[in-house]
């Protein structure tokens, strides 16, 4: 069984910084793309950033210039740092990954449970 376990987040003041971690656990053979999505109250889930296996990161416009995604393949982990946060960054953040399970020949999509970031003064 594969799980994506998220940590970090919490409450942060406007203009501050916050970090999220995501680690793949279980029978993970390889992880291709890892990324982050977020969902604000009353809205759909939106993509905000991802990073390929070679480490090429791409960002959505709302966070570009304020976000940094990295990964540690030895730990099957990805990290999101969001700086200069705004009230509009308040959302539930989800980790997403394309995972190859041990013994499988097909990559599958997995999601974390989500973790809250609340930006308030």
mmCIF file with all atom_site columns, C-alpha atoms in Angstrom:
data_model
loop_
_atom_site.group_PDB
_atom_site.id
_atom_site.type_symbol
_atom_site.label_atom_id
_atom_site.label_alt_id
_atom_site.label_comp_id
_atom_site.label_asym_id
_atom_site.label_entity_id
_atom_site.label_seq_id
_atom_site.pdbx_PDB_ins_code
_atom_site.Cartn_x
_atom_site.Cartn_y
_atom_site.Cartn_z
_atom_site.occupancy
_atom_site.B_iso_or_equiv
_atom_site.pdbx_formal_charge
_atom_site.auth_seq_id
_atom_site.auth_comp_id
_atom_site.auth_asym_id
_atom_site.auth_atom_id
_atom_site.pdbx_PDB_model_num
ATOM 1   C CA . UNK A 1 1   ? 0.000   0.000  0.000   1.00 0.00 ? 1   UNK A CA 1
ATOM 2   C CA . UNK A 1 2   ? 1.298   3.458  -0.922  1.00 0.00 ? 2   UNK A CA 1
ATOM 3   C CA . UNK A 1 3   ? 0.462   6.597  0.999   1.00 0.00 ? 3   UNK A CA 1
ATOM 4   C CA . UNK A 1 4   ? 1.504   10.216 0.635   1.00 0.00 ? 4   UNK A CA 1
ATOM 5   C CA . UNK A 1 5   ? 1.951   11.692 4.081   1.00 0.00 ? 5   UNK A CA 1
ATOM 6   C CA . UNK A 1 6   ? 1.952   15.463 4.406   1.00 0.00 ? 6   UNK A CA 1
ATOM 7   C CA . UNK A 1 7   ? 3.261   17.599 7.237   1.00 0.00 ? 7   UNK A CA 1
ATOM 8   C CA . UNK A 1 8   ? 3.852   21.259 7.972   1.00 0.00 ? 8   UNK A CA 1
ATOM 9   C CA . UNK A 1 9   ? 1.392   24.024 7.229   1.00 0.00 ? 9   UNK A CA 1
ATOM 10  C CA . UNK A 1 10  ? -0.595  25.694 9.975   1.00 0.00 ? 10  UNK A CA 1
ATOM 11  C CA . UNK A 1 11  ? -1.323  29.327 10.685  1.00 0.00 ? 11  UNK A CA 1
ATOM 12  C CA . UNK A 1 12  ? 0.981   32.025 9.351   1.00 0.00 ? 12  UNK A CA 1
ATOM 13  C CA . UNK A 1 13  ? 0.804   35.798 9.204   1.00 0.00 ? 13  UNK A CA 1
ATOM 14  C CA . UNK A 1 14  ? 0.606   37.679 5.919   1.00 0.00 ? 14  UNK A CA 1
ATOM 15  C CA . UNK A 1 15  ? 4.055   38.248 4.525   1.00 0.00 ? 15  UNK A CA 1
ATOM 16  C CA . UNK A 1 16  ? 5.480   35.251 6.337   1.00 0.00 ? 16  UNK A CA 1
ATOM 17  C CA . UNK A 1 17  ? 6.636   31.899 5.036   1.00 0.00 ? 17  UNK A CA 1
ATOM 18  C CA . UNK A 1 18  ? 5.372   28.361 5.435   1.00 0.00 ? 18  UNK A CA 1
ATOM 19  C CA . UNK A 1 19  ? 6.603   24.952 4.402   1.00 0.00 ? 19  UNK A CA 1
ATOM 20  C CA . UNK A 1 20  ? 4.973   21.664 3.520   1.00 0.00 ? 20  UNK A CA 1
ATOM 21  C CA . UNK A 1 21  ? 6.497   18.211 3.264   1.00 0.00 ? 21  UNK A CA 1
ATOM 22  C CA . UNK A 1 22  ? 5.180   15.153 1.468   1.00 0.00 ? 22  UNK A CA 1
ATOM 23  C CA . UNK A 1 23  ? 6.645   11.709 1.780   1.00 0.00 ? 23  UNK A CA 1
ATOM 24  C CA . UNK A 1 24  ? 5.681   8.578  -0.053  1.00 0.00 ? 24  UNK A CA 1
ATOM 25  C CA . UNK A 1 25  ? 5.486   5.535  2.196   1.00 0.00 ? 25  UNK A CA 1
ATOM 26  C CA . UNK A 1 26  ? 4.844   1.868  1.573   1.00 0.00 ? 26  UNK A CA 1
ATOM 27  C CA . UNK A 1 27  ? 5.893   -0.167 -1.443  1.00 0.00 ? 27  UNK A CA 1
ATOM 28  C CA . UNK A 1 28  ? 7.222   2.691  -3.548  1.00 0.00 ? 28  UNK A CA 1
ATOM 29  C CA . UNK A 1 29  ? 9.562   1.645  -6.344  1.00 0.00 ? 29  UNK A CA 1
ATOM 30  C CA . UNK A 1 30  ? 9.823   5.010  -8.065  1.00 0.00 ? 30  UNK A CA 1
ATOM 31  C CA . UNK A 1 31  ? 8.111   8.389  -8.160  1.00 0.00 ? 31  UNK A CA 1
ATOM 32  C CA . UNK A 1 32  ? 7.930   10.331 -11.377 1.00 0.00 ? 32  UNK A CA 1
ATOM 33  C CA . UNK A 1 33  ? 6.156   13.675 -11.016 1.00 0.00 ? 33  UNK A CA 1
ATOM 34  C CA . UNK A 1 34  ? 5.437   15.122 -7.574  1.00 0.00 ? 34  UNK A CA 1
ATOM 35  C CA . UNK A 1 35  ? 3.274   18.168 -7.126  1.00 0.00 ? 35  UNK A CA 1
ATOM 36  C CA . UNK A 1 36  ? 1.066   20.305 -4.987  1.00 0.00 ? 36  UNK A CA 1
ATOM 37  C CA . UNK A 1 37  ? -2.543  21.363 -5.377  1.00 0.00 ? 37  UNK A CA 1
ATOM 38  C CA . UNK A 1 38  ? -4.743  23.454 -3.160  1.00 0.00 ? 38  UNK A CA 1
ATOM 39  C CA . UNK A 1 39  ? -8.432  23.854 -2.562  1.00 0.00 ? 39  UNK A CA 1
ATOM 40  C CA . UNK A 1 40  ? -9.997  26.956 -1.089  1.00 0.00 ? 40  UNK A CA 1
ATOM 41  C CA . UNK A 1 41  ? -13.345 26.860 0.658   1.00 0.00 ? 41  UNK A CA 1
ATOM 42  C CA . UNK A 1 42  ? -16.119 26.721 -1.892  1.00 0.00 ? 42  UNK A CA 1
ATOM 43  C CA . UNK A 1 43  ? -13.765 26.261 -4.844  1.00 0.00 ? 43  UNK A CA 1
ATOM 44  C CA . UNK A 1 44  ? -12.319 23.397 -6.855  1.00 0.00 ? 44  UNK A CA 1
ATOM 45  C CA . UNK A 1 45  ? -8.858  21.957 -6.499  1.00 0.00 ? 45  UNK A CA 1
ATOM 46  C CA . UNK A 1 46  ? -6.202  23.945 -8.366  1.00 0.00 ? 46  UNK A CA 1
ATOM 47  C CA . UNK A 1 47  ? -2.706  22.946 -9.383  1.00 0.00 ? 47  UNK A CA 1
ATOM 48  C CA . UNK A 1 48  ? -0.014  25.201 -7.979  1.00 0.00 ? 48  UNK A CA 1
ATOM 49  C CA . UNK A 1 49  ? 3.339   23.518 -8.588  1.00 0.00 ? 49  UNK A CA 1
ATOM 50  C CA . UNK A 1 50  ? 5.104   20.320 -9.542  1.00 0.00 ? 50  UNK A CA 1
ATOM 51  C CA . UNK A 1 51  ? 8.577   18.918 -9.980  1.00 0.00 ? 51  UNK A CA 1
ATOM 52  C CA . UNK A 1 52  ? 9.859   16.228 -12.291 1.00 0.00 ? 52  UNK A CA 1
ATOM 53  C CA . UNK A 1 53  ? 12.225  13.409 -11.387 1.00 0.00 ? 53  UNK A CA 1
ATOM 54  C CA . UNK A 1 54  ? 15.215  15.343 -12.782 1.00 0.00 ? 54  UNK A CA 1
ATOM 55  C CA . UNK A 1 55  ? 14.173  18.266 -10.588 1.00 0.00 ? 55  UNK A CA 1
ATOM 56  C CA . UNK A 1 56  ? 12.544  20.675 -13.018 1.00 0.00 ? 56  UNK A CA 1
ATOM 57  C CA . UNK A 1 57  ? 9.902   22.711 -11.176 1.00 0.00 ? 57  UNK A CA 1
ATOM 58  C CA . UNK A 1 58  ? 6.927   24.479 -12.687 1.00 0.00 ? 58  UNK A CA 1
ATOM 59  C CA . UNK A 1 59  ? 4.646   26.935 -10.911 1.00 0.00 ? 59  UNK A CA 1
ATOM 60  C CA . UNK A 1 60  ? 1.149   28.313 -11.380 1.00 0.00 ? 60  UNK A CA 1
ATOM 61  C CA . UNK A 1 61  ? 0.795   32.052 -11.784 1.00 0.00 ? 61  UNK A CA 1
ATOM 62  C CA . UNK A 1 62  ? -0.686  32.738 -8.306  1.00 0.00 ? 62  UNK A CA 1
ATOM 63  C CA . UNK A 1 63  ? 2.440   31.429 -6.554  1.00 0.00 ? 63  UNK A CA 1
ATOM 64  C CA . UNK A 1 64  ? 5.157   31.981 -9.146  1.00 0.00 ? 64  UNK A CA 1
ATOM 65  C CA . UNK A 1 65  ? 8.025   33.939 -7.608  1.00 0.00 ? 65  UNK A CA 1
ATOM 66  C CA . UNK A 1 66  ? 6.860   33.095 -4.078  1.00 0.00 ? 66  UNK A CA 1
ATOM 67  C CA . UNK A 1 67  ? 6.998   29.303 -4.118  1.00 0.00 ? 67  UNK A CA 1
ATOM 68  C CA . UNK A 1 68  ? 9.819   26.797 -4.282  1.00 0.00 ? 68  UNK A CA 1
ATOM 69  C CA . UNK A 1 69  ? 9.390   23.088 -4.803  1.00 0.00 ? 69  UNK A CA 1
ATOM 70  C CA . UNK A 1 70  ? 12.184  20.617 -4.156  1.00 0.00 ? 70  UNK A CA 1
ATOM 71  C CA . UNK A 1 71  ? 12.410  16.863 -3.841  1.00 0.00 ? 71  UNK A CA 1
ATOM 72  C CA . UNK A 1 72  ? 14.552  14.238 -2.162  1.00 0.00 ? 72  UNK A CA 1
ATOM 73  C CA . UNK A 1 73  ? 14.308  10.993 -4.075  1.00 0.00 ? 73  UNK A CA 1
ATOM 74  C CA . UNK A 1 74  ? 16.190  9.059  -1.398  1.00 0.00 ? 74  UNK A CA 1
ATOM 75  C CA . UNK A 1 75  ? 13.285  9.856  0.929   1.00 0.00 ? 75  UNK A CA 1
ATOM 76  C CA . UNK A 1 76  ? 10.531  9.708  -1.731  1.00 0.00 ? 76  UNK A CA 1
ATOM 77  C CA . UNK A 1 77  ? 9.747   13.236 -0.584  1.00 0.00 ? 77  UNK A CA 1
ATOM 78  C CA . UNK A 1 78  ? 8.799   16.604 -1.981  1.00 0.00 ? 78  UNK A CA 1
ATOM 79  C CA . UNK A 1 79  ? 8.747   19.957 -0.280  1.00 0.00 ? 79  UNK A CA 1
ATOM 80  C CA . UNK A 1 80  ? 6.894   23.201 -0.890  1.00 0.00 ? 80  UNK A CA 1
ATOM 81  C CA . UNK A 1 81  ? 8.053   26.500 0.536   1.00 0.00 ? 81  UNK A CA 1
ATOM 82  C CA . UNK A 1 82  ? 5.698   29.433 0.142   1.00 0.00 ? 82  UNK A CA 1
ATOM 83  C CA . UNK A 1 83  ? 7.025   32.894 0.949   1.00 0.00 ? 83  UNK A CA 1
ATOM 84  C CA . UNK A 1 84  ? 5.387   36.294 1.302   1.00 0.00 ? 84  UNK A CA 1
ATOM 85  C CA . UNK A 1 85  ? 2.077   34.553 1.901   1.00 0.00 ? 85  UNK A CA 1
ATOM 86  C CA . UNK A 1 86  ? -1.213  36.305 1.325   1.00 0.00 ? 86  UNK A CA 1
ATOM 87  C CA . UNK A 1 87  ? -4.677  35.803 2.745   1.00 0.00 ? 87  UNK A CA 1
ATOM 88  C CA . UNK A 1 88  ? -5.561  34.338 -0.636  1.00 0.00 ? 88  UNK A CA 1
ATOM 89  C CA . UNK A 1 89  ? -3.136  31.464 0.005   1.00 0.00 ? 89  UNK A CA 1
ATOM 90  C CA . UNK A 1 90  ? -5.456  30.127 2.704   1.00 0.00 ? 90  UNK A CA 1
ATOM 91  C CA . UNK A 1 91  ? -6.489  26.667 1.550   1.00 0.00 ? 91  UNK A CA 1
ATOM 92  C CA . UNK A 1 92  ? -6.126  22.960 2.054   1.00 0.00 ? 92  UNK A CA 1
ATOM 93  C CA . UNK A 1 93  ? -2.978  21.811 0.265   1.00 0.00 ? 93  UNK A CA 1
ATOM 94  C CA . UNK A 1 94  ? -2.652  18.373 -1.281  1.00 0.00 ? 94  UNK A CA 1
ATOM 95  C CA . UNK A 1 95  ? 0.396   16.450 -2.371  1.00 0.00 ? 95  UNK A CA 1
ATOM 96  C CA . UNK A 1 96  ? 0.098   14.510 -5.619  1.00 0.00 ? 96  UNK A CA 1
ATOM 97  C CA . UNK A 1 97  ? 2.479   11.997 -7.142  1.00 0.00 ? 97  UNK A CA 1
ATOM 98  C CA . UNK A 1 98  ? 2.842   9.538  -9.996  1.00 0.00 ? 98  UNK A CA 1
ATOM 99  C CA . UNK A 1 99  ? 4.053   6.415  -8.251  1.00 0.00 ? 99  UNK A CA 1
ATOM 100 C CA . UNK A 1 100 ? 5.339   3.094  -9.471  1.00 0.00 ? 100 UNK A CA 1
ATOM 101 C CA . UNK A 1 101 ? 4.587   0.470  -6.878  1.00 0.00 ? 101 UNK A CA 1
ATOM 102 C CA . UNK A 1 102 ? 7.013   -2.340 -6.257  1.00 0.00 ? 102 UNK A CA 1
ATOM 103 C CA . UNK A 1 103 ? 6.224   -5.216 -8.590  1.00 0.00 ? 103 UNK A CA 1
ATOM 104 C CA . UNK A 1 104 ? 4.063   -3.093 -10.882 1.00 0.00 ? 104 UNK A CA 1
ATOM 105 C CA . UNK A 1 105 ? 4.802   -1.828 -14.383 1.00 0.00 ? 105 UNK A CA 1
ATOM 106 C CA . UNK A 1 106 ? 2.269   0.998  -14.324 1.00 0.00 ? 106 UNK A CA 1
ATOM 107 C CA . UNK A 1 107 ? 2.498   4.411  -12.724 1.00 0.00 ? 107 UNK A CA 1
ATOM 108 C CA . UNK A 1 108 ? -0.517  5.361  -10.627 1.00 0.00 ? 108 UNK A CA 1
ATOM 109 C CA . UNK A 1 109 ? -1.735  8.662  -9.217  1.00 0.00 ? 109 UNK A CA 1
ATOM 110 C CA . UNK A 1 110 ? -1.803  9.106  -5.488  1.00 0.00 ? 110 UNK A CA 1
ATOM 111 C CA . UNK A 1 111 ? -3.024  11.955 -3.304  1.00 0.00 ? 111 UNK A CA 1
ATOM 112 C CA . UNK A 1 112 ? -2.230  12.961 0.212   1.00 0.00 ? 112 UNK A CA 1
ATOM 113 C CA . UNK A 1 113 ? -4.946  13.631 2.756   1.00 0.00 ? 113 UNK A CA 1
ATOM 114 C CA . UNK A 1 114 ? -4.384  17.365 2.580   1.00 0.00 ? 114 UNK A CA 1
ATOM 115 C CA . UNK A 1 115 ? -3.093  19.835 5.113   1.00 0.00 ? 115 UNK A CA 1
ATOM 116 C CA . UNK A 1 116 ? -4.291  23.313 6.011   1.00 0.00 ? 116 UNK A CA 1
ATOM 117 C CA . UNK A 1 117 ? -2.510  26.607 5.567   1.00 0.00 ? 117 UNK A CA 1
ATOM 118 C CA . UNK A 1 118 ? -4.299  29.560 7.122   1.00 0.00 ? 118 UNK A CA 1
ATOM 119 C CA . UNK A 1 119 ? -2.977  33.060 6.507   1.00 0.00 ? 119 UNK A CA 1
ATOM 120 C CA . UNK A 1 120 ? -4.263  35.596 8.982   1.00 0.00 ? 120 UNK A CA 1
ATOM 121 C CA . UNK A 1 121 ? -2.962  38.503 10.997  1.00 0.00 ? 121 UNK A CA 1
#
